[in-house]
């Protein structure tokens, strides 16, 4: 339906463009005619008011003037062309307008949508008036799509209702159907109607924890979800009010006392905040430690890590009825590399020796799944977390700083999980590979989302995915930030510390009036009040939503997408955002005041950006263009890619740990530790990902493919 809507708009614009020259000429003709007629009227007016001429002389001269003008028009007649253009313009307005274009495209859309709308089941709201669009849909289904002029039209605007009837009074059925399809799609998106059996367009109640069970077991569920501290909203609001008030005082007092040298104010009293540059991660110094490895085969790395972790055991057969004979380990590795490096199973089989395409396809079909891939990754991360060396990158032993970021990739097949973006993909479509990493360089979550989706909706998914990696502070760039996410992560016990673009324009909130702080000469001031009534009114539903997320009944991204698809005035979403504004204001005040926090955020985001470069190197096949259409297939690609990355990182840390262990001199060990600490184990330059060339055989002995006599004798013209 989106394609039809875009096509109709495009056609309308093309018609307007084609008419541009004609309209210009028409306007010129009208202008010339107006000037000519005005000149004649002035002459007539002059004769009619002449004090010298008699009435009979006036009439005679006016008649002569008109005769001369008519003779001129016979020689240079503008009217025929002007009449023609005027008629065409009216025809375009009446017959070739937007509704006509929609009607012309209707049949193509009906062929795709009619059967779907006839058979799909909609959820009828209880104790509410049935929406007008649902009445029209039910009528359409009752008539099996064969609607006529008796069809309900109250869901349409007045102009659309008028357009449904031609100038002869005939009901335009094709136009009605295409408008019905458009309104149905819009009603689903904004939550006016919902589907019964669906993943994405259920009513909000169907995503949340059952209301009756929630009301009967509220405290037990809150305890199970670790949310008891948030149960009393009045006490929580009082605590946050005091905390925010203190934050305004602390940040501003330090500015007034010149204890924050990194903040200035321009002539318009706007904040200019600077942060001393964080040294870029020095990968070259650590890479030099692998010089003796030259180019290590990725197969060698995957094999070594398998012997230490047994991660291949996670690729269990989907069938549990009988004990299955496991394929050779070479099939495991070929499948992981074929998918994770984006080479493709067919091509991997054709460029490899010792394996067949059938064997690879069988393994992928019966052993490869997201659950198995995630379990294999977890197996590798388990050993990585046990290594003492990894801890040198952890800033505070009691905290774990994580970060996430997306990387755009082209998708060259039709996919519901891809969208067009000229900025990133030219005329093509693409997705965003969204990855998470922690301070220990463990890549613990990846997903594939449409390039048009906000990354913020998926932040909580990644942080709740892996229970063994518990983030205490999480950073994203602006794309991963929203006011609602501030509130959600706060209730998950995670300090959200994003890098917000245009921070000086960010809106600050307060429980107190602006004058409370302005009269003290403070420069960092609130812009708006916190709507505590809105938060308190919907707090019970917010808690129910958080229980739903924490107990993993529904993912946070599902809930956020459904909430954000409703009208902007959806009360629950507004209440979550309002709560998030308190947390956001607390963060911004600290971010302004704490240069070390700003540098820490920058450093952690540098880590995920380096990881994205790493993933780009892994995903080298097929010009880095994804060949899979479904979201699950794309997530299998990024899951295998993550497995390869984690295996390389673990191998790096094992290699460096052994180097340290073999050093008996304490000074040498400290020097080596300093190099590693100032660098990163996210290095891959020594890894041979692309395979080897075989020069052990005499290539010239393999014979010539081309018969030059026949080729040169060929005549094609």
GROMACS .gro file of N, CA and C in nm, residues 496-614:
model
  357
  496UNK      N    1   2.179   0.539   3.225
  496UNK     CA    2   2.186   0.566   3.082
  496UNK      C    3   2.267   0.693   3.060
  497UNK      N    4   2.376   0.682   2.980
  497UNK     CA    5   2.466   0.795   2.958
  497UNK      C    6   2.495   0.809   2.809
  498UNK      N    7   2.401   0.864   2.734
  498UNK     CA    8   2.422   0.878   2.589
  498UNK      C    9   2.505   1.002   2.555
  499UNK      N   10   2.556   1.004   2.434
  499UNK     CA   11   2.620   1.125   2.380
  499UNK      C   12   2.515   1.195   2.295
  500UNK      N   13   2.460   1.305   2.347
  500UNK     CA   14   2.347   1.373   2.283
  500UNK      C   15   2.398   1.484   2.192
  501UNK      N   16   2.363   1.476   2.066
  501UNK     CA   17   2.401   1.580   1.970
  501UNK      C   18   2.320   1.707   1.998
  502UNK      N   19   2.387   1.821   1.993
  502UNK     CA   20   2.316   1.947   2.018
  502UNK      C   21   2.269   1.958   2.161
  503UNK      N   22   2.357   1.925   2.255
  503UNK     CA   23   2.320   1.922   2.397
  503UNK      C   24   2.267   2.058   2.445
  504UNK      N   25   2.323   2.166   2.391
  504UNK     CA   26   2.282   2.299   2.439
  504UNK      C   27   2.135   2.330   2.406
  505UNK      N   28   2.079   2.255   2.311
  505UNK     CA   29   1.938   2.275   2.276
  505UNK      C   30   1.845   2.179   2.350
  506UNK      N   31   1.903   2.090   2.429
  506UNK     CA   32   1.821   1.991   2.500
  506UNK      C   33   1.732   2.060   2.603
  507UNK      N   34   1.610   2.010   2.617
  507UNK     CA   35   1.514   2.067   2.711
  507UNK      C   36   1.536   2.009   2.851
  508UNK      N   37   1.551   2.097   2.948
  508UNK     CA   38   1.565   2.056   3.088
  508UNK      C   39   1.432   2.075   3.161
  509UNK      N   40   1.408   1.987   3.258
  509UNK     CA   41   1.280   1.990   3.331
  509UNK      C   42   1.307   2.005   3.481
  510UNK      N   43   1.203   2.049   3.551
  510UNK     CA   44   1.216   2.069   3.696
  510UNK      C   45   1.080   2.059   3.763
  511UNK      N   46   1.082   2.024   3.891
  511UNK     CA   47   0.960   2.027   3.972
  511UNK      C   48   0.933   2.170   4.019
  512UNK      N   49   1.039   2.250   4.026
  512UNK     CA   50   1.029   2.387   4.075
  512UNK      C   51   1.026   2.486   3.959
  513UNK      N   52   0.987   2.608   3.990
  513UNK     CA   53   0.978   2.711   3.886
  513UNK      C   54   1.117   2.754   3.841
  514UNK      N   55   1.126   2.808   3.721
  514UNK     CA   56   1.252   2.857   3.666
  514UNK      C   57   1.310   2.968   3.754
  515UNK      N   58   1.220   3.051   3.810
  515UNK     CA   59   1.265   3.165   3.891
  515UNK      C   60   1.337   3.120   4.018
  516UNK      N   61   1.308   2.998   4.065
  516UNK     CA   62   1.375   2.944   4.184
  516UNK      C   63   1.526   2.947   4.166
  517UNK      N   64   1.571   2.918   4.044
  517UNK     CA   65   1.714   2.910   4.015
  517UNK      C   66   1.765   3.038   3.948
  518UNK      N   67   1.678   3.105   3.873
  518UNK     CA   68   1.719   3.226   3.801
  518UNK      C   69   1.756   3.338   3.897
  519UNK      N   70   1.681   3.349   4.006
  519UNK     CA   71   1.707   3.456   4.104
  519UNK      C   72   1.841   3.438   4.175
  520UNK      N   73   1.896   3.318   4.170
  520UNK     CA   74   2.027   3.291   4.231
  520UNK      C   75   2.142   3.319   4.134
  521UNK      N   76   2.106   3.364   4.013
  521UNK     CA   77   2.210   3.394   3.914
  521UNK      C   78   2.260   3.271   3.842
  522UNK      N   79   2.185   3.161   3.848
  522UNK     CA   80   2.225   3.038   3.779
  522UNK      C   81   2.205   3.053   3.628
  523UNK      N   82   2.289   2.983   3.552
  523UNK     CA   83   2.280   2.990   3.406
  523UNK      C   84   2.221   2.864   3.343
  524UNK      N   85   2.233   2.752   3.411
  524UNK     CA   86   2.171   2.629   3.363
  524UNK      C   87   2.033   2.621   3.426
  525UNK      N   88   1.930   2.647   3.345
  525UNK     CA   89   1.795   2.664   3.398
  525UNK      C   90   1.697   2.567   3.334
  526UNK      N   91   1.593   2.529   3.408
  526UNK     CA   92   1.489   2.442   3.350
  526UNK      C   93   1.404   2.520   3.250
  527UNK      N   94   1.350   2.446   3.154
  527UNK     CA   95   1.263   2.508   3.053
  527UNK      C   96   1.116   2.477   3.077
  528UNK      N   97   1.089   2.361   3.138
  528UNK     CA   98   0.950   2.321   3.158
  528UNK      C   99   0.934   2.249   3.292
  529UNK      N  100   0.808   2.243   3.336
  529UNK     CA  101   0.773   2.170   3.459
  529UNK      C  102   0.758   2.021   3.428
  530UNK      N  103   0.780   1.939   3.531
  530UNK     CA  104   0.746   1.797   3.525
  530UNK      C  105   0.597   1.783   3.556
  531UNK      N  106   0.526   1.709   3.472
  531UNK     CA  107   0.382   1.685   3.493
  531UNK      C  108   0.368   1.564   3.586
  532UNK      N  109   0.372   1.588   3.716
  532UNK     CA  110   0.366   1.477   3.813
  532UNK      C  111   0.231   1.408   3.811
  533UNK      N  112   0.125   1.482   3.783
  533UNK     CA  113  -0.009   1.421   3.778
  533UNK      C  114  -0.017   1.316   3.669
  534UNK      N  115   0.042   1.346   3.553
  534UNK     CA  116   0.041   1.250   3.442
  534UNK      C  117   0.113   1.122   3.481
  535UNK      N  118   0.229   1.135   3.545
  535UNK     CA  119   0.306   1.017   3.587
  535UNK      C  120   0.229   0.935   3.690
  536UNK      N  121   0.175   1.002   3.791
  536UNK     CA  122   0.104   0.931   3.898
  536UNK      C  123  -0.021   0.861   3.846
  537UNK      N  124  -0.092   0.926   3.755
  537UNK     CA  125  -0.216   0.868   3.701
  537UNK      C  126  -0.189   0.735   3.631
  538UNK      N  127  -0.077   0.725   3.563
  538UNK     CA  128  -0.049   0.605   3.482
  538UNK      C  129   0.064   0.520   3.541
  539UNK      N  130   0.100   0.545   3.667
  539UNK     CA  131   0.214   0.473   3.724
  539UNK      C  132   0.188   0.323   3.734
  540UNK      N  133   0.068   0.284   3.766
  540UNK     CA  134   0.039   0.142   3.778
  540UNK      C  135   0.059   0.071   3.644
  541UNK      N  136   0.017   0.136   3.535
  541UNK     CA  137   0.037   0.077   3.403
  541UNK      C  138   0.184   0.077   3.364
  542UNK      N  139   0.259   0.178   3.408
  542UNK     CA  140   0.403   0.180   3.381
  542UNK      C  141   0.470   0.062   3.452
  543UNK      N  142   0.431   0.037   3.577
  543UNK     CA  143   0.487  -0.077   3.650
  543UNK      C  144   0.450  -0.209   3.583
  544UNK      N  145   0.327  -0.218   3.534
  544UNK     CA  146   0.284  -0.340   3.465
  544UNK      C  147   0.365  -0.360   3.337
  545UNK      N  148   0.392  -0.250   3.267
  545UNK     CA  149   0.475  -0.258   3.147
  545UNK      C  150   0.616  -0.305   3.181
  546UNK      N  151   0.673  -0.253   3.290
  546UNK     CA  152   0.809  -0.290   3.329
  546UNK      C  153   0.816  -0.436   3.374
  547UNK      N  154   0.713  -0.483   3.443
  547UNK     CA  155   0.708  -0.625   3.481
  547UNK      C  156   0.703  -0.712   3.355
  548UNK      N  157   0.627  -0.669   3.257
  548UNK     CA  158   0.619  -0.742   3.129
  548UNK      C  159   0.757  -0.754   3.065
  549UNK      N  160   0.833  -0.644   3.068
  549UNK     CA  161   0.967  -0.644   3.008
  549UNK      C  162   1.064  -0.727   3.090
  550UNK      N  163   1.067  -0.705   3.222
  550UNK     CA  164   1.164  -0.775   3.307
  550UNK      C  165   1.143  -0.925   3.309
  551UNK      N  166   1.017  -0.969   3.306
  551UNK     CA  167   0.988  -1.112   3.307
  551UNK      C  168   0.987  -1.172   3.168
  552UNK      N  169   1.022  -1.089   3.069
  552UNK     CA  170   1.041  -1.132   2.929
  552UNK      C  171   0.917  -1.193   2.867
  553UNK      N  172   0.799  -1.143   2.908
  553UNK     CA  173   0.675  -1.186   2.843
  553UNK      C  174   0.665  -1.123   2.704
  554UNK      N  175   0.717  -1.003   2.691
  554UNK     CA  176   0.721  -0.931   2.564
  554UNK      C  177   0.850  -0.851   2.562
  555UNK      N  178   0.912  -0.837   2.445
  555UNK     CA  179   1.035  -0.759   2.438
  555UNK      C  180   1.004  -0.611   2.447
  556UNK      N  181   1.101  -0.536   2.495
  556UNK     CA  182   1.084  -0.391   2.506
  556UNK      C  183   1.060  -0.328   2.369
  557UNK      N  184   1.128  -0.380   2.266
  557UNK     CA  185   1.113  -0.322   2.132
  557UNK      C  186   0.971  -0.341   2.080
  558UNK      N  187   0.910  -0.457   2.107
  558UNK     CA  188   0.771  -0.478   2.066
  558UNK      C  189   0.679  -0.375   2.132
  559UNK      N  190   0.696  -0.356   2.261
  559UNK     CA  191   0.612  -0.261   2.334
  559UNK      C  192   0.634  -0.118   2.286
  560UNK      N  193   0.759  -0.082   2.266
  560UNK     CA  194   0.788   0.055   2.222
  560UNK      C  195   0.735   0.081   2.082
  561UNK      N  196   0.750  -0.017   1.995
  561UNK     CA  197   0.699   0.004   1.858
  561UNK      C  198   0.549   0.017   1.858
  562UNK      N  199   0.483  -0.060   1.946
  562UNK     CA  200   0.336  -0.049   1.951
  562UNK      C  201   0.294   0.083   2.014
  563UNK      N  202   0.362   0.122   2.120
  563UNK     CA  203   0.328   0.248   2.186
  563UNK      C  204   0.354   0.367   2.094
  564UNK      N  205   0.467   0.366   2.024
  564UNK     CA  206   0.500   0.480   1.939
  564UNK      C  207   0.417   0.482   1.812
  565UNK      N  208   0.354   0.369   1.777
  565UNK     CA  209   0.270   0.366   1.657
  565UNK      C  210   0.133   0.426   1.683
  566UNK      N  211   0.098   0.439   1.811
  566UNK     CA  212  -0.029   0.504   1.844
  566UNK      C  213  -0.018   0.654   1.820
  567UNK      N  214  -0.129   0.720   1.843
  567UNK     CA  215  -0.130   0.867   1.839
  567UNK      C  216  -0.026   0.919   1.936
  568UNK      N  217   0.032   1.034   1.905
  568UNK     CA  218   0.134   1.094   1.992
  568UNK      C  219   0.079   1.124   2.131
  569UNK      N  220  -0.052   1.131   2.143
  569UNK     CA  221  -0.111   1.164   2.272
  569UNK      C  222  -0.145   1.040   2.355
  570UNK      N  223  -0.091   0.924   2.314
  570UNK     CA  224  -0.121   0.803   2.392
  570UNK      C  225  -0.075   0.824   2.536
  571UNK      N  226  -0.164   0.815   2.632
  571UNK     CA  227  -0.133   0.854   2.771
  571UNK      C  228  -0.021   0.774   2.835
  572UNK      N  229  -0.015   0.642   2.810
  572UNK     CA  230   0.089   0.561   2.873
  572UNK      C  231   0.227   0.600   2.821
  573UNK      N  232   0.238   0.617   2.691
  573UNK     CA  233   0.367   0.655   2.633
  573UNK      C  234   0.408   0.795   2.681
  574UNK      N  235   0.311   0.886   2.689
  574UNK     CA  236   0.340   1.021   2.739
  574UNK      C  237   0.388   1.017   2.884
  575UNK      N  238   0.328   0.929   2.964
  575UNK     CA  239   0.366   0.917   3.105
  575UNK      C  240   0.508   0.861   3.119
  576UNK      N  241   0.542   0.761   3.036
  576UNK     CA  242   0.678   0.704   3.040
  576UNK      C  243   0.780   0.811   3.002
  577UNK      N  244   0.749   0.888   2.897
  577UNK     CA  245   0.839   0.996   2.855
  577UNK      C  246   0.853   1.102   2.964
  578UNK      N  247   0.742   1.133   3.030
  578UNK     CA  248   0.746   1.235   3.135
  578UNK      C  249   0.836   1.190   3.250
  579UNK      N  250   0.826   1.063   3.288
  579UNK     CA  251   0.916   1.010   3.392
  579UNK      C  252   1.060   1.014   3.343
  580UNK      N  253   1.081   0.977   3.216
  580UNK     CA  254   1.215   0.979   3.159
  580UNK      C  255   1.277   1.117   3.157
  581UNK      N  256   1.193   1.221   3.150
  581UNK     CA  257   1.244   1.359   3.148
  581UNK      C  258   1.310   1.397   3.280
  582UNK      N  259   1.263   1.339   3.388
  582UNK     CA  260   1.327   1.362   3.519
  582UNK      C  261   1.468   1.304   3.515
  583UNK      N  262   1.478   1.179   3.469
  583UNK     CA  263   1.607   1.110   3.466
  583UNK      C  264   1.700   1.176   3.365
  584UNK      N  265   1.646   1.218   3.251
  584UNK     CA  266   1.727   1.287   3.150
  584UNK      C  267   1.785   1.416   3.206
  585UNK      N  268   1.704   1.493   3.278
  585UNK     CA  269   1.751   1.620   3.335
  585UNK      C  270   1.862   1.596   3.438
  586UNK      N  271   1.845   1.492   3.521
  586UNK     CA  272   1.950   1.457   3.617
  586UNK      C  273   2.080   1.422   3.546
  587UNK      N  274   2.069   1.345   3.437
  587UNK     CA  275   2.188   1.305   3.362
  587UNK      C  276   2.258   1.426   3.299
  588UNK      N  277   2.182   1.513   3.233
  588UNK     CA  278   2.242   1.628   3.164
  588UNK      C  279   2.314   1.719   3.263
  589UNK      N  280   2.254   1.741   3.379
  589UNK     CA  281   2.318   1.825   3.481
  589UNK      C  282   2.450   1.764   3.528
  590UNK      N  283   2.453   1.632   3.543
  590UNK     CA  284   2.578   1.566   3.582
  590UNK      C  285   2.678   1.567   3.466
  591UNK      N  286   2.628   1.545   3.345
  591UNK     CA  287   2.713   1.540   3.225
  591UNK      C  288   2.784   1.674   3.204
  592UNK      N  289   2.713   1.784   3.229
  592UNK     CA  290   2.772   1.918   3.218
  592UNK      C  291   2.883   1.936   3.322
  593UNK      N  292   2.861   1.883   3.439
  593UNK     CA  293   2.949   1.907   3.554
  593UNK      C  294   3.068   1.812   3.560
  594UNK      N  295   3.054   1.693   3.501
  594UNK     CA  296   3.152   1.585   3.520
  594UNK      C  297   3.226   1.556   3.391
  595UNK      N  298   3.344   1.614   3.375
  595UNK     CA  299   3.423   1.594   3.253
  595UNK      C  300   3.469   1.450   3.241
  596UNK      N  301   3.493   1.384   3.354
  596UNK     CA  302   3.537   1.245   3.352
  596UNK      C  303   3.428   1.154   3.296
  597UNK      N  304   3.302   1.184   3.329
  597UNK     CA  305   3.190   1.108   3.275
  597UNK      C  306   3.184   1.125   3.123
  598UNK      N  307   3.201   1.248   3.077
  598UNK     CA  308   3.196   1.274   2.933
  598UNK      C  309   3.306   1.197   2.860
  599UNK      N  310   3.423   1.194   2.918
  599UNK     CA  311   3.535   1.123   2.855
  599UNK      C  312   3.512   0.972   2.857
  600UNK      N  313   3.454   0.923   2.966
  600UNK     CA  314   3.425   0.780   2.976
  600UNK      C  315   3.323   0.738   2.870
  601UNK      N  316   3.220   0.819   2.852
  601UNK     CA  317   3.119   0.792   2.749
  601UNK      C  318   3.184   0.790   2.612
  602UNK      N  319   3.270   0.888   2.586
  602UNK     CA  320   3.337   0.898   2.456
  602UNK      C  321   3.424   0.775   2.432
  603UNK      N  322   3.495   0.733   2.535
  603UNK     CA  323   3.585   0.617   2.521
  603UNK      C  324   3.507   0.489   2.493
  604UNK      N  325   3.394   0.472   2.562
  604UNK     CA  326   3.314   0.351   2.541
  604UNK      C  327   3.250   0.352   2.402
  605UNK      N  328   3.210   0.469   2.353
  605UNK     CA  329   3.154   0.477   2.218
  605UNK      C  330   3.262   0.454   2.113
  606UNK      N  331   3.387   0.493   2.143
  606UNK     CA  332   3.497   0.461   2.052
  606UNK      C  333   3.513   0.311   2.039
  607UNK      N  334   3.487   0.240   2.149
  607UNK     CA  335   3.499   0.094   2.149
  607UNK      C  336   3.397   0.030   2.055
  608UNK      N  337   3.271   0.073   2.061
  608UNK     CA  338   3.169   0.014   1.974
  608UNK      C  339   3.191   0.055   1.828
  609UNK      N  340   3.246   0.175   1.807
  609UNK     CA  341   3.276   0.217   1.669
  609UNK      C  342   3.389   0.133   1.610
  610UNK      N  343   3.488   0.100   1.693
  610UNK     CA  344   3.595   0.011   1.648
  610UNK      C  345   3.539  -0.128   1.619
  611UNK      N  346   3.447  -0.171   1.703
  611UNK     CA  347   3.383  -0.301   1.682
  611UNK      C  348   3.306  -0.304   1.550
  612UNK      N  349   3.243  -0.192   1.513
  612UNK     CA  350   3.171  -0.186   1.386
  612UNK      C  351   3.267  -0.196   1.267
  613UNK      N  352   3.387  -0.138   1.281
  613UNK     CA  353   3.488  -0.153   1.176
  613UNK      C  354   3.531  -0.300   1.166
  614UNK      N  355   3.542  -0.362   1.282
  614UNK     CA  356   3.576  -0.504   1.290
  614UNK      C  357   3.470  -0.588   1.218
   0.00000   0.00000   0.00000
